[in-house]
mmCIF file of C-alpha atoms in Angstrom:
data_model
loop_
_atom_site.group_PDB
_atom_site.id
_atom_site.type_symbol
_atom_site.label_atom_id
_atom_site.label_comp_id
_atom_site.label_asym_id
_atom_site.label_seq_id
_atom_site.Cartn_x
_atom_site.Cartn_y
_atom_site.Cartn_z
ATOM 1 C CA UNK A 1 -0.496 14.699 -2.800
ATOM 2 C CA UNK A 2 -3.711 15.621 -1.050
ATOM 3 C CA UNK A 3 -6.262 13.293 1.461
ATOM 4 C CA UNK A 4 -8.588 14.442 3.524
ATOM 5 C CA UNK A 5 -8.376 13.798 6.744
ATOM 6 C CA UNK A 6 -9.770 14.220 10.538
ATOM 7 C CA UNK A 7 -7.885 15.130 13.643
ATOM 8 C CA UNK A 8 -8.453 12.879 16.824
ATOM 9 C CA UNK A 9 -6.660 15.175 18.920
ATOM 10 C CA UNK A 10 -2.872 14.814 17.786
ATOM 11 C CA UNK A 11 -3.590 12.015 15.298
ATOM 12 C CA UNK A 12 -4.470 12.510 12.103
ATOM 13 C CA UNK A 13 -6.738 9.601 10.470
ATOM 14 C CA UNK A 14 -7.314 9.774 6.411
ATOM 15 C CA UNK A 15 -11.001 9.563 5.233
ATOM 16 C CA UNK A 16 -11.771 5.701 3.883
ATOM 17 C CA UNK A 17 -14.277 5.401 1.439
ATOM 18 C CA UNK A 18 -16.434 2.257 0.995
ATOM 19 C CA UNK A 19 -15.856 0.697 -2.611
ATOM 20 C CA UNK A 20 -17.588 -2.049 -3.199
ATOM 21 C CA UNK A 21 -18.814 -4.051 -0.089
ATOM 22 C CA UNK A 22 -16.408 -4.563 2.721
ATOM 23 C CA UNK A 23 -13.855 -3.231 0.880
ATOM 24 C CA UNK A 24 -12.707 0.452 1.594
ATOM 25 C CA UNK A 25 -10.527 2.942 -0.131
ATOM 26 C CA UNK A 26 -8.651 6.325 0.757
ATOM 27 C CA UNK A 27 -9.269 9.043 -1.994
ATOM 28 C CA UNK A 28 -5.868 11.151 -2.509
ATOM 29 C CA UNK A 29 -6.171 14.293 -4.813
ATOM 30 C CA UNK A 30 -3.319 16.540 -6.715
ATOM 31 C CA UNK A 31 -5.057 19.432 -5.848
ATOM 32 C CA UNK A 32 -6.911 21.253 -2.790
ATOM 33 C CA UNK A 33 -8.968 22.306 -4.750
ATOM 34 C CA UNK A 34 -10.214 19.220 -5.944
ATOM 35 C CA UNK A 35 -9.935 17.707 -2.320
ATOM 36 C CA UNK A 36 -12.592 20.446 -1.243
ATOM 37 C CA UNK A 37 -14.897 19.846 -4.407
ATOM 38 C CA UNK A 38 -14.906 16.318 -3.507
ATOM 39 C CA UNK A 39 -15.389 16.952 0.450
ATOM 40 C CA UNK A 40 -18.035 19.808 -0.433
ATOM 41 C CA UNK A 41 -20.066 17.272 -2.339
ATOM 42 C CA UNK A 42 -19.767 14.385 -0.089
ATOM 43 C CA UNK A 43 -20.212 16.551 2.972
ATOM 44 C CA UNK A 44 -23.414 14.330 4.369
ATOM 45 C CA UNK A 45 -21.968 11.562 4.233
ATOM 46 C CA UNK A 46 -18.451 12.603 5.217
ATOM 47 C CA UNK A 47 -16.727 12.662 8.991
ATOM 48 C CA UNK A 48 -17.544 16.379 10.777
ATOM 49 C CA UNK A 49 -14.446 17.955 11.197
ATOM 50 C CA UNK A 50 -12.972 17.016 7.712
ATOM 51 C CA UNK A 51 -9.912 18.950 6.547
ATOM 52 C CA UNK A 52 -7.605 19.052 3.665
ATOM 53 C CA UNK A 53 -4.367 17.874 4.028
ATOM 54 C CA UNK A 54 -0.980 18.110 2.042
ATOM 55 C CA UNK A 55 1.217 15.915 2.346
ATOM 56 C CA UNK A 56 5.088 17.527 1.019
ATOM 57 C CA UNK A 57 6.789 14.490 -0.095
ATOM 58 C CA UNK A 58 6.520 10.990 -1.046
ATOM 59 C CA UNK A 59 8.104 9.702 2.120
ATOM 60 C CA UNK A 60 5.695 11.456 4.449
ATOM 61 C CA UNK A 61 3.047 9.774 1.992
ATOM 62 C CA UNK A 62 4.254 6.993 1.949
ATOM 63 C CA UNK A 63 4.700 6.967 6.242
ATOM 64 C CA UNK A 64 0.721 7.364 6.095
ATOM 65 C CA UNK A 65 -0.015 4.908 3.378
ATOM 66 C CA UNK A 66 2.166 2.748 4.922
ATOM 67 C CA UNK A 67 0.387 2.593 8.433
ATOM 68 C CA UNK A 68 -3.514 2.456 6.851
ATOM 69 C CA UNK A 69 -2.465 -0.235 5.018
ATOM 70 C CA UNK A 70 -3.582 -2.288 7.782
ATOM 71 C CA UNK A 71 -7.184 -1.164 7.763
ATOM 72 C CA UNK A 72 -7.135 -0.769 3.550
ATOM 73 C CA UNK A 73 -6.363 -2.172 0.394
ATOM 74 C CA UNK A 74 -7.264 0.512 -1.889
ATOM 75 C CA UNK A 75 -5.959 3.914 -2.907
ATOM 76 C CA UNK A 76 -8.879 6.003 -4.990
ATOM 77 C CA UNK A 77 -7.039 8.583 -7.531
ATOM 78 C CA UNK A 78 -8.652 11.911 -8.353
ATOM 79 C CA UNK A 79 -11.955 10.559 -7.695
ATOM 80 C CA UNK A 80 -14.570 13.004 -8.964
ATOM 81 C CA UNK A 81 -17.952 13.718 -7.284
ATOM 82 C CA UNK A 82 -21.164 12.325 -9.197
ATOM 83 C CA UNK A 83 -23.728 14.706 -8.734
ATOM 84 C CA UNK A 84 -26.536 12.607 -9.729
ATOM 85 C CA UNK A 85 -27.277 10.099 -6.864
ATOM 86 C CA UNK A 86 -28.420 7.032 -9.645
ATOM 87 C CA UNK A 87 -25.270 6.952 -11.308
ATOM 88 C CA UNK A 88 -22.871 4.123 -10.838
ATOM 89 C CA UNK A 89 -19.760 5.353 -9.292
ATOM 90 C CA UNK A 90 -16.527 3.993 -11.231
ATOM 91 C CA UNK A 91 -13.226 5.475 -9.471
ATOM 92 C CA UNK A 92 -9.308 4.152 -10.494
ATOM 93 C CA UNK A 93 -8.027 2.425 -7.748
ATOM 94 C CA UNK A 94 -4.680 1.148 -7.385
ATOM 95 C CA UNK A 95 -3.384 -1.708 -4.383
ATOM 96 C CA UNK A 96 -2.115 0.816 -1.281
ATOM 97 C CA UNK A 97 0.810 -1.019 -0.850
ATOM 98 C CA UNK A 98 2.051 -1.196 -4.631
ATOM 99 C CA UNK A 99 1.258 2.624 -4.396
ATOM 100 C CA UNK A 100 3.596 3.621 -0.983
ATOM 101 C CA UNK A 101 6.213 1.548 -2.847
ATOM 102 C CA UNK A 102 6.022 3.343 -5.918
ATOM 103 C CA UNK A 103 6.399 6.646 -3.800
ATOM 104 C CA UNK A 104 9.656 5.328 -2.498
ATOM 105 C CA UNK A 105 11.166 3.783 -6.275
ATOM 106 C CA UNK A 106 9.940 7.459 -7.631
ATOM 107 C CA UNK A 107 12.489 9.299 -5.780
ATOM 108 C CA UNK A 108 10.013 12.278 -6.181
#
């Protein structure tokens, strides 16, 4: 699993994206690759100092989804860039919670 995140000096804070009005959401990715296509895209409206991170297993996932569950309800999946700035943006979102459970029952 893939965010991107920021450093404030040894914390490490996921990017939240706003989904509808007051309500934010924390895009995770499968790849890098598409992490960077995303941040490239996004990059004026993004955090400075945005980097891609990994994260190796579910329970260090989870450990992270966990704690921003406080400031979040929503986990984005794969969300792709819209390159045309009139389009309607429609990304999956699942409950953050349900989600860091899940990573626990998967045993992955």
């Amino acid at each position: 699993m893939i965010v991107l995140a920021t450093r404030y000096g040894v914390e490490t804070e996921p990017v939240y994206l706003e989904v509808a009005e007051g309500e934010t959401g924390i895009p995770i990715f499968d790849t890098v690759e598409d992490a960077e296509e995303f941040a490239e895209a996004y990059r004026e409206v993004l955090e400075p100092g945005l980097e891609t991170l990994e994260l190796p297993d579910n329970a260090m996932a989870q450990l992270l989804l966990g704690k921003c569950a406080e400031k979040t309800e929503h986990v984005i999946l794969n969300p792709r860039p819209v390159w045309a700035s009139e389009e309607s943006v429609w990304w999956e979102m699942v409950d953050i919670r349900q989600f860091a459970e899940g990573l626990s029952e998967s045993g992955l």
